[in-house]
Amino acid sequence: MRRAVAVRLSALLAAGALTAATSVALSTTTASAATGGVTGYATQNGGTTGGAGGQTVRATTGTAIHQALCGRASSSTPITIQVEGTINHGNTTKVSGSSCNTAADKIELKQISNVTIVGVGSGAVFDQLGIHIREAGNIVIQNVTVRNVKKSGSPTSNGGDAIGMESDVRNVWVDHVTLEASGGESEGYDGLFDMKDNTQYVTLSYSVLRNSGRGGLIGSSESDRSNGYVTFHHNLYENIDSRAPLLRGGIAHMYNNHYKRLNDSGINSRAGARARVDNNYFEDSKDVLGTFYTDEAGYWQVGGNVFDNVTWSSRSGDHNPAGPNPTSNTSVSIPYGFTLDGANCVPSVVAQTAGAGKGLKVSDGSCTPQSPDPTDPGPTDPGEPTDPGPTDPPAGTNLSLGAGADGSSKASGTSYGNVIDGSTSTYWSPSGSTGAVSVKWGSATTVSKVNIRLASGSGTIGAYRLLNHDTGAVLASGSGAGTVGFSPVSLRKITLEITNASGTPRIAEFETYAS
């Protein structure tokens, strides 16, 4: 692998430090999964819903992510895992169970289905630890950062891929993520977003890929042509040497992406692949489209793209750039609907929407960023207003039944006691969008899990805290409804404090459990 990215990276350290600081600041945005916005090829083959309709849990370590997968009733039981904090080798271990197949050196989504992993709260960073999807289907990954994953040196993870998919993978939506390295292959890094060995129906949207020798590939060799049906839209590729992406066989659709400083080559369509390339903005780059490093040709359909300070090499041998005036040499039919932003506004709209910590903002198709609609019935949104709660409630006795309840900011016509009556048809609401409701006992009671159920017509909980009312300690925090666990604590009163919401939340049940 060429060392260009490492050389250029050293010249960008100051800018990189600023970017990192900006990323940390932006990651304070609270986000929840918005699967109603799934786009591209991930909408095909039955669609991609992730953990829709299942239990919602929180995780602050890699081990906790694996525990959530292994704690399901089966390997296909839907689950949404809200992740906050830094996930690394030090807090990621293998967990065993009949519903999982995990490993210690990566986040392993292997031989499973129906899973959403979404960053919430102050953000989720997978530091030097990759996400591996293998023999799996219906996976959603949103609002996370994966950085500096290595295949050589120390520590190593996931073959050096930030997100890697292989072996009969179907229907994956990766959205609003930041994938970054700090060099090329000689520095120990590999691809940021790789698909191999029969991976199909994938969308990468509103994401940032930067500072790497290899952006990603579809197909591990010229003979690995069983992959494809991949959409890339509204992504930023910045300071990438090559593979933006490399496509061997199959079909890919690239639209409204911003490619900036592709140092050696960009979209590499080869080995019979067909790429549709619509309304992208290529800037300060070299050989951004063509067939490179092989004599097995690939094909492309182009339209509406902007080439801003793009240089083109002469054609020779196995180096066949599409420029300097790219024209279509195939036709690619797209089976799903999509709306194109004008290419000239792509740098601006991508800068405002792409990457983790951007509040899941998307373009409205007219170059204007929009926040996700809180009333959009996204099935993986743990705060879905019409969902009365997870279909897989925690096991054991609901300790709230028979307890007392009080709180603050009660809306007219509602009752604190409605959250402990075992019925989802009654509810408590705050007077406005924020407020608190508590469950209390006459003597100390041990609690380690809470399940919040929303009534029909509820607003969405944007942010909450669970408090030990006896001491004021914060037991957990997050967004949306569902189940959250924490270290067992003995207390007489536990409080749900809603600090941000869209609309007025309707808390049907505030369930508490010992385990």
Short mmCIF file of C-alpha atoms in Angstrom, two decimals:
data_model
loop_
_atom_site.label_atom_id
_atom_site.label_comp_id
_atom_site.label_asym_id
_atom_site.label_seq_id
_atom_site.Cartn_x
_atom_site.Cartn_y
_atom_site.Cartn_z
CA MET A 1 0.00 0.00 0.00
CA ARG A 2 1.20 3.48 -0.84
CA ARG A 3 2.36 5.65 2.02
CA ALA A 4 0.77 8.81 0.63
CA VAL A 5 -1.87 9.08 3.29
CA ALA A 6 0.69 8.86 6.08
CA VAL A 7 2.81 11.58 4.54
CA ARG A 8 -0.17 13.83 3.97
CA LEU A 9 -1.51 13.04 7.41
CA SER A 10 1.56 14.49 9.09
CA ALA A 11 0.91 17.75 7.28
CA LEU A 12 -2.67 17.72 8.53
CA LEU A 13 -2.06 17.10 12.23
CA ALA A 14 -3.16 20.55 13.28
CA ALA A 15 -6.31 20.30 11.21
CA GLY A 16 -6.87 16.78 12.52
CA ALA A 17 -6.62 17.94 16.12
CA LEU A 18 -9.20 20.61 15.41
CA THR A 19 -11.46 18.05 13.75
CA ALA A 20 -11.16 15.73 16.74
CA ALA A 21 -12.05 18.53 19.12
CA THR A 22 -15.01 19.46 16.98
CA SER A 23 -16.15 15.85 16.90
CA VAL A 24 -16.12 15.64 20.67
CA ALA A 25 -18.15 18.79 20.99
CA LEU A 26 -20.71 17.65 18.44
CA SER A 27 -21.06 14.23 20.01
CA THR A 28 -22.92 15.72 22.94
CA THR A 29 -26.03 15.67 20.75
CA THR A 30 -28.49 13.10 22.02
CA ALA A 31 -29.64 10.75 19.27
CA SER A 32 -31.83 7.74 18.90
CA ALA A 33 -32.13 5.40 15.96
CA ALA A 34 -34.28 6.66 13.12
CA THR A 35 -34.77 3.57 11.01
CA GLY A 36 -37.75 5.12 9.26
CA GLY A 37 -35.10 6.93 7.23
CA VAL A 38 -33.45 3.84 5.76
CA THR A 39 -32.54 4.46 2.12
CA GLY A 40 -30.88 2.86 -0.86
CA TYR A 41 -30.33 -0.85 -1.42
CA ALA A 42 -30.89 -1.56 2.28
CA THR A 43 -34.59 -0.95 1.58
CA GLN A 44 -34.65 -3.91 -0.82
CA ASN A 45 -34.77 -7.67 -0.18
CA GLY A 46 -37.45 -7.21 2.46
CA GLY A 47 -35.94 -4.03 3.96
CA THR A 48 -33.72 -3.30 6.95
CA THR A 49 -35.30 -2.65 10.35
CA GLY A 50 -32.58 -3.73 12.80
CA GLY A 51 -33.91 -4.20 16.32
CA ALA A 52 -37.40 -2.84 15.58
CA GLY A 53 -40.03 -4.07 18.00
CA GLY A 54 -37.56 -5.53 20.45
CA GLN A 55 -36.09 -4.65 23.82
CA THR A 56 -33.89 -1.58 24.22
CA VAL A 57 -30.81 -1.85 26.45
CA ARG A 58 -27.85 0.39 27.23
CA ALA A 59 -24.17 -0.48 27.10
CA THR A 60 -21.06 1.45 28.11
CA THR A 61 -18.55 -1.35 27.43
CA GLY A 62 -17.91 -3.81 24.63
CA THR A 63 -18.57 -6.64 27.05
CA ALA A 64 -22.01 -5.16 27.78
CA ILE A 65 -22.77 -5.10 24.04
CA HIS A 66 -21.89 -8.78 23.83
CA GLN A 67 -23.92 -9.52 26.97
CA ALA A 68 -26.94 -7.85 25.40
CA LEU A 69 -26.60 -10.04 22.30
CA CYS A 70 -26.11 -13.17 24.39
CA GLY A 71 -28.99 -12.36 26.72
CA ARG A 72 -31.64 -12.56 24.01
CA ALA A 73 -34.08 -15.43 23.80
CA SER A 74 -32.62 -16.39 20.40
CA SER A 75 -30.09 -15.18 17.87
CA SER A 76 -32.91 -13.47 15.95
CA THR A 77 -34.78 -11.81 18.83
CA PRO A 78 -34.89 -8.07 17.94
CA ILE A 79 -32.82 -5.76 20.15
CA THR A 80 -31.67 -2.13 20.13
CA ILE A 81 -28.41 -1.50 21.98
CA GLN A 82 -27.83 2.14 22.94
CA VAL A 83 -24.10 2.72 23.37
CA GLU A 84 -22.41 5.56 25.25
CA GLY A 85 -18.73 6.03 26.10
CA THR A 86 -15.49 4.58 24.78
CA ILE A 87 -15.44 0.94 23.72
CA ASN A 88 -11.93 -0.52 23.60
CA HIS A 89 -9.87 -3.68 24.14
CA GLY A 90 -9.77 -3.07 27.87
CA ASN A 91 -13.53 -3.33 28.29
CA THR A 92 -14.42 -5.83 25.56
CA THR A 93 -14.39 -9.55 26.32
CA LYS A 94 -15.91 -12.64 24.77
CA VAL A 95 -19.33 -13.60 26.11
CA SER A 96 -20.89 -17.00 25.47
CA GLY A 97 -24.49 -17.95 24.96
CA SER A 98 -26.91 -19.77 22.67
CA SER A 99 -27.98 -16.52 20.99
CA CYS A 100 -24.50 -15.16 20.21
CA ASN A 101 -21.00 -15.95 18.95
CA THR A 102 -18.68 -13.22 20.18
CA ALA A 103 -14.92 -12.58 20.37
CA ALA A 104 -12.63 -10.57 22.61
CA ASP A 105 -10.81 -8.52 19.96
CA LYS A 106 -13.78 -6.99 18.16
CA ILE A 107 -17.48 -6.27 18.43
CA GLU A 108 -18.78 -9.47 16.91
CA LEU A 109 -22.16 -9.60 15.17
CA LYS A 110 -21.86 -13.18 13.99
CA GLN A 111 -24.59 -15.64 13.04
CA ILE A 112 -27.28 -13.27 14.34
CA SER A 113 -29.98 -10.95 13.01
CA ASN A 114 -32.31 -8.07 13.92
CA VAL A 115 -29.88 -5.81 15.81
CA THR A 116 -29.52 -2.03 16.08
CA ILE A 117 -26.42 -0.44 17.62
CA VAL A 118 -26.84 3.32 18.10
CA GLY A 119 -24.71 5.91 19.87
CA VAL A 120 -26.58 8.04 22.40
CA GLY A 121 -25.93 10.62 25.09
CA SER A 122 -22.40 12.01 24.97
CA GLY A 123 -21.51 9.71 22.07
CA ALA A 124 -20.06 6.27 21.35
CA VAL A 125 -16.44 5.77 20.27
CA PHE A 126 -15.02 2.39 19.27
CA ASP A 127 -11.33 3.08 19.88
CA GLN A 128 -8.95 0.70 18.04
CA LEU A 129 -11.77 -1.85 18.07
CA GLY A 130 -13.62 -2.78 14.89
CA ILE A 131 -17.16 -3.99 14.26
CA HIS A 132 -17.34 -7.37 12.52
CA ILE A 133 -20.55 -8.52 10.79
CA ARG A 134 -20.43 -12.15 9.65
CA GLU A 135 -23.19 -14.55 8.57
CA ALA A 136 -25.70 -11.98 9.77
CA GLY A 137 -28.68 -10.00 8.52
CA ASN A 138 -30.91 -7.02 9.26
CA ILE A 139 -28.31 -4.92 11.09
CA VAL A 140 -28.42 -1.16 11.75
CA ILE A 141 -25.41 0.83 13.00
CA GLN A 142 -25.91 4.54 13.69
CA ASN A 143 -24.23 7.54 15.28
CA VAL A 144 -20.93 5.92 16.33
CA THR A 145 -17.25 6.65 15.71
CA VAL A 146 -14.82 3.84 14.89
CA ARG A 147 -11.18 4.89 14.84
CA ASN A 148 -7.65 3.54 14.40
CA VAL A 149 -8.45 -0.14 13.93
CA LYS A 150 -5.27 -2.07 13.12
CA LYS A 151 -4.45 -5.33 11.37
CA SER A 152 -0.78 -5.20 12.40
CA GLY A 153 1.09 -3.70 15.32
CA SER A 154 -0.71 -3.53 18.63
CA PRO A 155 -3.52 -3.89 19.39
CA THR A 156 -5.04 -5.58 16.35
CA SER A 157 -8.77 -5.93 15.69
CA ASN A 158 -11.14 -7.15 12.99
CA GLY A 159 -8.43 -7.62 10.37
CA GLY A 160 -7.84 -3.89 10.38
CA ASP A 161 -11.34 -2.94 9.14
CA ALA A 162 -13.32 -0.30 10.99
CA ILE A 163 -16.54 -2.01 9.85
CA GLY A 164 -16.14 -5.30 8.00
CA MET A 165 -18.82 -7.57 6.56
CA GLU A 166 -18.27 -11.07 5.17
CA SER A 167 -19.86 -14.47 4.58
CA ASP A 168 -23.52 -14.32 3.57
CA VAL A 169 -24.39 -10.93 5.04
CA ARG A 170 -27.72 -9.36 4.05
CA ASN A 171 -29.40 -6.01 4.68
CA VAL A 172 -27.11 -3.70 6.62
CA TRP A 173 -27.70 0.02 7.09
CA VAL A 174 -24.76 2.05 8.40
CA ASP A 175 -25.74 5.66 8.95
CA HIS A 176 -24.23 8.81 10.48
CA VAL A 177 -20.98 7.14 11.50
CA THR A 178 -17.42 8.42 11.51
CA LEU A 179 -14.76 5.95 10.36
CA GLU A 180 -11.14 7.09 10.54
CA ALA A 181 -7.58 5.82 10.60
CA SER A 182 -4.20 7.47 11.00
CA GLY A 183 -2.36 6.12 7.99
CA GLY A 184 -2.13 3.34 5.45
CA GLU A 185 -1.21 -0.32 5.35
CA SER A 186 2.42 0.27 6.30
CA GLU A 187 1.19 1.95 9.48
CA GLY A 188 -0.96 -1.09 10.34
CA TYR A 189 -4.35 -0.02 8.96
CA ASP A 190 -6.58 -1.63 6.34
CA GLY A 191 -10.05 -0.70 5.05
CA LEU A 192 -12.64 1.50 6.69
CA PHE A 193 -15.72 -0.17 5.18
CA ASP A 194 -15.26 -3.62 3.59
CA MET A 195 -17.74 -6.13 2.15
CA LYS A 196 -16.68 -9.65 1.12
CA ASP A 197 -17.88 -13.18 0.39
CA ASN A 198 -21.54 -12.71 -0.56
CA THR A 199 -22.50 -9.46 1.18
CA GLN A 200 -25.54 -7.77 -0.36
CA TYR A 201 -28.15 -5.02 0.17
CA VAL A 202 -26.09 -2.51 2.10
CA THR A 203 -26.42 1.28 2.48
CA LEU A 204 -23.76 3.63 3.85
CA SER A 205 -25.29 7.08 4.35
CA TYR A 206 -24.40 10.42 5.96
CA SER A 207 -21.01 9.18 7.14
CA VAL A 208 -17.39 10.36 7.24
CA LEU A 209 -14.44 8.24 6.08
CA ARG A 210 -11.07 9.91 6.50
CA ASN A 211 -7.28 9.64 6.85
CA SER A 212 -6.83 6.13 5.51
CA GLY A 213 -4.95 4.35 2.76
CA ARG A 214 -8.06 2.39 1.88
CA GLY A 215 -11.63 3.66 2.00
CA GLY A 216 -13.21 0.27 1.47
CA LEU A 217 -13.92 -2.54 -0.94
CA ILE A 218 -16.71 -4.72 -2.30
CA GLY A 219 -15.15 -8.11 -3.07
CA SER A 220 -11.88 -9.41 -1.66
CA SER A 221 -10.44 -10.60 -5.01
CA GLU A 222 -11.23 -10.60 -8.72
CA SER A 223 -13.06 -13.92 -8.22
CA ASP A 224 -15.16 -12.68 -5.27
CA ARG A 225 -18.02 -11.29 -7.35
CA SER A 226 -21.01 -12.37 -5.23
CA ASN A 227 -21.23 -9.00 -3.46
CA GLY A 228 -23.14 -5.92 -4.45
CA TYR A 229 -26.33 -3.91 -4.35
CA VAL A 230 -24.65 -1.25 -2.24
CA THR A 231 -25.63 2.42 -1.94
CA PHE A 232 -23.29 5.21 -0.83
CA HIS A 233 -24.89 8.62 -0.39
CA HIS A 234 -24.18 11.90 1.41
CA ASN A 235 -20.82 10.65 2.68
CA LEU A 236 -17.53 12.53 3.01
CA TYR A 237 -14.39 10.72 1.83
CA GLU A 238 -11.42 12.84 2.91
CA ASN A 239 -7.66 12.20 2.64
CA ILE A 240 -8.04 8.69 1.28
CA ASP A 241 -5.38 7.10 -0.95
CA SER A 242 -7.64 4.70 -2.86
CA ARG A 243 -10.73 2.45 -2.73
CA ALA A 244 -13.51 4.99 -2.46
CA PRO A 245 -14.67 2.26 -2.93
CA LEU A 246 -13.07 -0.59 -4.91
CA LEU A 247 -15.87 -2.56 -6.56
CA ARG A 248 -15.35 -6.10 -7.90
CA GLY A 249 -18.47 -7.37 -9.63
CA GLY A 250 -21.94 -6.39 -8.53
CA ILE A 251 -23.72 -3.06 -8.63
CA ALA A 252 -23.16 0.07 -6.54
CA HIS A 253 -24.89 3.45 -6.51
CA MET A 254 -22.95 6.52 -5.42
CA TYR A 255 -24.84 9.78 -5.17
CA ASN A 256 -24.39 13.14 -3.41
CA ASN A 257 -21.04 12.20 -1.87
CA HIS A 258 -18.22 14.69 -1.29
CA TYR A 259 -14.82 13.28 -2.24
CA LYS A 260 -11.98 15.45 -1.03
CA ARG A 261 -8.27 14.65 -1.43
CA LEU A 262 -8.45 11.22 -3.01
CA ASN A 263 -4.72 10.93 -3.39
CA ASP A 264 -4.14 8.06 -5.83
CA SER A 265 -7.51 6.88 -7.11
CA GLY A 266 -11.18 6.97 -6.14
CA ILE A 267 -14.12 4.85 -7.31
CA ASN A 268 -12.42 1.77 -8.77
CA SER A 269 -14.95 -0.24 -10.79
CA ARG A 270 -13.36 -3.46 -12.02
CA ALA A 271 -13.93 -7.16 -12.69
CA GLY A 272 -17.28 -6.58 -14.37
CA ALA A 273 -18.67 -4.26 -11.70
CA ARG A 274 -21.16 -1.54 -12.59
CA ALA A 275 -21.29 1.77 -10.73
CA ARG A 276 -23.88 4.48 -11.05
CA VAL A 277 -22.32 7.79 -10.09
CA ASP A 278 -24.81 10.67 -9.69
CA ASN A 279 -24.39 14.29 -8.55
CA ASN A 280 -21.21 13.83 -6.52
CA TYR A 281 -18.64 16.54 -5.81
CA PHE A 282 -15.00 15.56 -6.42
CA GLU A 283 -12.44 18.06 -5.09
CA ASP A 284 -8.62 18.34 -5.00
CA SER A 285 -8.26 14.72 -6.09
CA LYS A 286 -6.66 12.42 -8.66
CA ASP A 287 -8.19 9.77 -10.95
CA VAL A 288 -11.49 9.77 -9.08
CA LEU A 289 -13.20 7.18 -11.31
CA GLY A 290 -12.03 4.33 -13.51
CA THR A 291 -10.54 0.84 -13.55
CA PHE A 292 -7.23 0.70 -11.72
CA TYR A 293 -4.56 -1.92 -10.89
CA THR A 294 -6.18 -4.63 -13.07
CA ASP A 295 -6.84 -5.46 -16.71
CA GLU A 296 -10.34 -6.77 -15.84
CA ALA A 297 -12.57 -3.86 -16.74
CA GLY A 298 -15.47 -2.42 -14.80
CA TYR A 299 -18.18 -0.02 -15.94
CA TRP A 300 -19.99 3.14 -14.91
CA GLN A 301 -22.92 5.42 -15.62
CA VAL A 302 -22.21 9.06 -14.76
CA GLY A 303 -24.32 12.18 -14.54
CA GLY A 304 -24.45 15.55 -12.78
CA ASN A 305 -21.04 15.30 -11.10
CA VAL A 306 -18.73 18.23 -10.36
CA PHE A 307 -14.96 17.81 -10.84
CA ASP A 308 -13.21 20.62 -8.93
CA ASN A 309 -9.42 20.60 -9.30
CA VAL A 310 -9.34 16.94 -10.31
CA THR A 311 -6.29 15.66 -12.19
CA TRP A 312 -6.27 12.65 -14.51
CA SER A 313 -3.40 10.34 -15.43
CA SER A 314 -2.80 8.96 -18.88
CA ARG A 315 -4.20 5.54 -19.64
CA SER A 316 -1.64 2.77 -19.73
CA GLY A 317 -1.65 -0.96 -19.00
CA ASP A 318 -3.81 -1.68 -15.95
CA HIS A 319 -4.43 2.00 -15.22
CA ASN A 320 -7.55 3.27 -16.97
CA PRO A 321 -9.06 6.46 -15.53
CA ALA A 322 -12.47 7.53 -16.80
CA GLY A 323 -11.37 11.17 -17.27
CA PRO A 324 -10.58 13.86 -18.13
CA ASN A 325 -14.14 13.89 -19.50
CA PRO A 326 -15.94 10.93 -17.93
CA THR A 327 -18.74 9.46 -20.00
CA SER A 328 -21.03 6.50 -19.33
CA ASN A 329 -20.08 3.09 -20.71
CA THR A 330 -23.04 1.17 -19.21
CA SER A 331 -26.57 1.72 -17.94
CA VAL A 332 -27.55 0.95 -14.32
CA SER A 333 -31.21 0.72 -13.32
CA ILE A 334 -31.96 1.62 -9.67
CA PRO A 335 -34.95 -0.18 -8.07
CA TYR A 336 -35.63 2.28 -5.23
CA GLY A 337 -36.71 5.90 -5.10
CA PHE A 338 -34.21 8.66 -4.32
CA THR A 339 -33.98 12.44 -4.57
CA LEU A 340 -30.78 14.08 -5.75
CA ASP A 341 -29.34 17.25 -4.23
CA GLY A 342 -27.60 19.43 -6.79
CA ALA A 343 -23.91 18.56 -6.91
CA ASN A 344 -22.83 22.15 -6.28
CA CYS A 345 -24.36 22.15 -2.80
CA VAL A 346 -23.04 18.71 -1.80
CA PRO A 347 -19.99 19.99 0.15
CA SER A 348 -22.21 22.21 2.26
CA VAL A 349 -25.01 19.75 2.97
CA VAL A 350 -22.60 16.88 3.66
CA ALA A 351 -20.58 19.04 6.07
CA GLN A 352 -23.77 19.71 8.05
CA THR A 353 -25.15 16.18 8.10
CA ALA A 354 -22.44 13.53 7.72
CA GLY A 355 -20.78 11.75 10.63
CA ALA A 356 -21.52 10.86 14.23
CA GLY A 357 -22.79 13.57 16.55
CA LYS A 358 -24.75 15.49 13.90
CA GLY A 359 -28.16 14.77 15.42
CA LEU A 360 -28.98 12.33 12.59
CA LYS A 361 -29.65 15.29 10.30
CA VAL A 362 -30.43 14.50 6.68
CA SER A 363 -30.93 16.44 3.47
CA ASP A 364 -34.46 17.20 2.30
CA GLY A 365 -33.44 16.80 -1.35
CA SER A 366 -33.16 20.55 -1.87
CA CYS A 367 -29.77 21.04 -0.17
CA THR A 368 -31.28 21.91 3.22
CA PRO A 369 -30.36 19.85 6.31
CA GLN A 370 -33.31 18.61 8.33
CA SER A 371 -33.54 17.01 11.77
CA PRO A 372 -35.30 13.64 11.81
CA ASP A 373 -39.03 13.94 12.40
CA PRO A 374 -39.66 12.90 16.03
CA THR A 375 -43.07 11.58 15.01
CA ASP A 376 -41.64 9.48 12.18
CA PRO A 377 -42.65 5.88 12.94
CA GLY A 378 -39.10 4.55 12.79
CA PRO A 379 -39.31 1.01 14.10
CA THR A 380 -35.92 1.06 15.79
CA ASP A 381 -36.60 4.34 17.61
CA PRO A 382 -36.64 3.35 21.29
CA GLY A 383 -38.83 6.38 21.93
CA GLU A 384 -41.45 5.45 19.31
CA PRO A 385 -44.61 7.26 20.50
CA THR A 386 -47.15 4.57 19.68
CA ASP A 387 -45.12 1.68 21.10
CA PRO A 388 -46.41 0.70 24.55
CA GLY A 389 -43.06 -0.91 25.37
CA PRO A 390 -40.74 -3.76 24.44
CA THR A 391 -42.26 -7.05 23.43
CA ASP A 392 -39.62 -8.76 25.57
CA PRO A 393 -40.04 -7.29 29.09
CA PRO A 394 -37.48 -8.10 31.78
CA ALA A 395 -37.96 -11.37 33.62
CA GLY A 396 -38.98 -11.42 37.26
CA THR A 397 -41.40 -9.45 39.40
CA ASN A 398 -42.25 -5.85 38.60
CA LEU A 399 -41.46 -4.25 41.97
CA SER A 400 -43.47 -1.12 41.11
CA LEU A 401 -46.76 -2.99 41.45
CA GLY A 402 -47.96 -2.29 44.96
CA ALA A 403 -45.42 0.50 45.51
CA GLY A 404 -46.18 4.21 45.80
CA ALA A 405 -45.56 7.03 43.35
CA ASP A 406 -45.10 10.79 43.32
CA GLY A 407 -43.25 13.39 41.29
CA SER A 408 -43.28 16.92 39.92
CA SER A 409 -44.86 18.90 37.10
CA LYS A 410 -47.98 16.74 36.72
CA ALA A 411 -50.17 17.57 33.74
CA SER A 412 -53.83 18.18 34.41
CA GLY A 413 -55.89 15.01 34.32
CA THR A 414 -53.03 12.59 34.83
CA SER A 415 -51.92 10.66 37.90
CA TYR A 416 -48.55 9.57 39.30
CA GLY A 417 -50.21 6.30 40.27
CA ASN A 418 -50.90 5.45 36.65
CA VAL A 419 -47.25 4.48 36.15
CA ILE A 420 -47.50 1.66 38.72
CA ASP A 421 -50.94 0.23 37.98
CA GLY A 422 -49.86 -2.41 35.43
CA SER A 423 -51.95 -0.87 32.63
CA THR A 424 -50.58 0.76 29.47
CA SER A 425 -53.92 2.46 28.80
CA THR A 426 -53.38 4.94 31.68
CA TYR A 427 -50.43 7.27 32.02
CA TRP A 428 -48.70 10.18 33.73
CA SER A 429 -47.54 13.20 31.74
CA PRO A 430 -45.44 16.16 32.81
CA SER A 431 -46.90 19.63 32.53
CA GLY A 432 -45.06 20.40 29.32
CA SER A 433 -42.15 18.38 27.94
CA THR A 434 -40.05 17.92 31.11
CA GLY A 435 -40.70 16.70 34.61
CA ALA A 436 -40.14 13.82 37.04
CA VAL A 437 -42.02 10.82 38.34
CA SER A 438 -40.91 8.49 41.14
CA VAL A 439 -41.58 5.00 42.46
CA LYS A 440 -41.20 4.63 46.23
CA TRP A 441 -41.30 1.88 48.85
CA GLY A 442 -41.78 1.88 52.62
CA SER A 443 -38.45 0.12 53.12
CA ALA A 444 -35.19 -0.22 51.20
CA THR A 445 -35.62 -2.24 47.98
CA THR A 446 -32.89 -3.51 45.66
CA VAL A 447 -33.30 -2.43 42.03
CA SER A 448 -30.99 -3.06 39.04
CA LYS A 449 -33.26 -2.62 36.04
CA VAL A 450 -35.98 -0.23 34.91
CA ASN A 451 -38.40 -0.57 32.03
CA ILE A 452 -40.19 2.56 30.77
CA ARG A 453 -43.30 2.00 28.67
CA LEU A 454 -44.95 4.77 26.68
CA ALA A 455 -48.68 5.10 26.06
CA SER A 456 -50.19 5.52 22.63
CA GLY A 457 -49.91 9.08 21.32
CA SER A 458 -46.90 9.89 23.46
CA GLY A 459 -44.22 12.40 22.62
CA THR A 460 -40.62 11.17 22.40
CA ILE A 461 -38.23 11.25 25.36
CA GLY A 462 -35.19 13.11 24.09
CA ALA A 463 -33.12 12.74 27.27
CA TYR A 464 -33.64 11.37 30.77
CA ARG A 465 -31.84 10.54 33.99
CA LEU A 466 -32.62 7.79 36.50
CA LEU A 467 -31.84 9.01 40.02
CA ASN A 468 -31.41 7.34 43.37
CA HIS A 469 -33.71 9.80 45.10
CA ASP A 470 -32.26 8.89 48.50
CA THR A 471 -28.76 10.10 47.58
CA GLY A 472 -29.21 12.06 44.36
CA ALA A 473 -26.84 9.71 42.50
CA VAL A 474 -27.40 9.25 38.75
CA LEU A 475 -27.99 5.55 38.08
CA ALA A 476 -28.35 5.81 34.29
CA SER A 477 -29.08 8.31 31.55
CA GLY A 478 -30.10 8.16 27.91
CA SER A 479 -32.94 8.78 25.50
CA GLY A 480 -36.14 7.06 24.42
CA ALA A 481 -38.11 4.40 26.23
CA GLY A 482 -37.39 0.74 26.98
CA THR A 483 -35.18 -1.14 29.41
CA VAL A 484 -32.01 0.07 31.09
CA GLY A 485 -29.85 -1.78 33.58
CA PHE A 486 -27.35 -0.58 36.18
CA SER A 487 -25.44 -1.90 39.19
CA PRO A 488 -27.84 -3.17 41.87
CA VAL A 489 -28.67 -0.49 44.41
CA SER A 490 -30.73 -0.54 47.61
CA LEU A 491 -33.03 2.47 47.84
CA ARG A 492 -36.45 3.61 48.95
CA LYS A 493 -37.24 5.89 46.00
CA ILE A 494 -36.16 5.96 42.34
CA THR A 495 -36.91 8.91 40.05
CA LEU A 496 -37.25 9.21 36.29
CA GLU A 497 -36.30 12.77 35.39
CA ILE A 498 -37.15 13.78 31.82
CA THR A 499 -34.85 16.64 30.80
CA ASN A 500 -35.68 16.89 27.10
CA ALA A 501 -38.54 15.71 24.91
CA SER A 502 -40.32 16.21 21.62
CA GLY A 503 -43.99 16.72 22.43
CA THR A 504 -45.39 15.59 25.76
CA PRO A 505 -44.26 12.15 26.93
CA ARG A 506 -46.93 9.81 28.27
CA ILE A 507 -45.39 7.38 30.74
CA ALA A 508 -47.70 4.39 30.90
CA GLU A 509 -45.57 2.25 33.20
CA PHE A 510 -42.41 2.83 35.26
CA GLU A 511 -41.44 -0.78 35.95
CA THR A 512 -38.64 -1.75 38.33
CA TYR A 513 -36.87 -5.08 38.72
CA ALA A 514 -34.32 -6.61 41.05
CA SER A 515 -32.44 -8.34 38.19
#
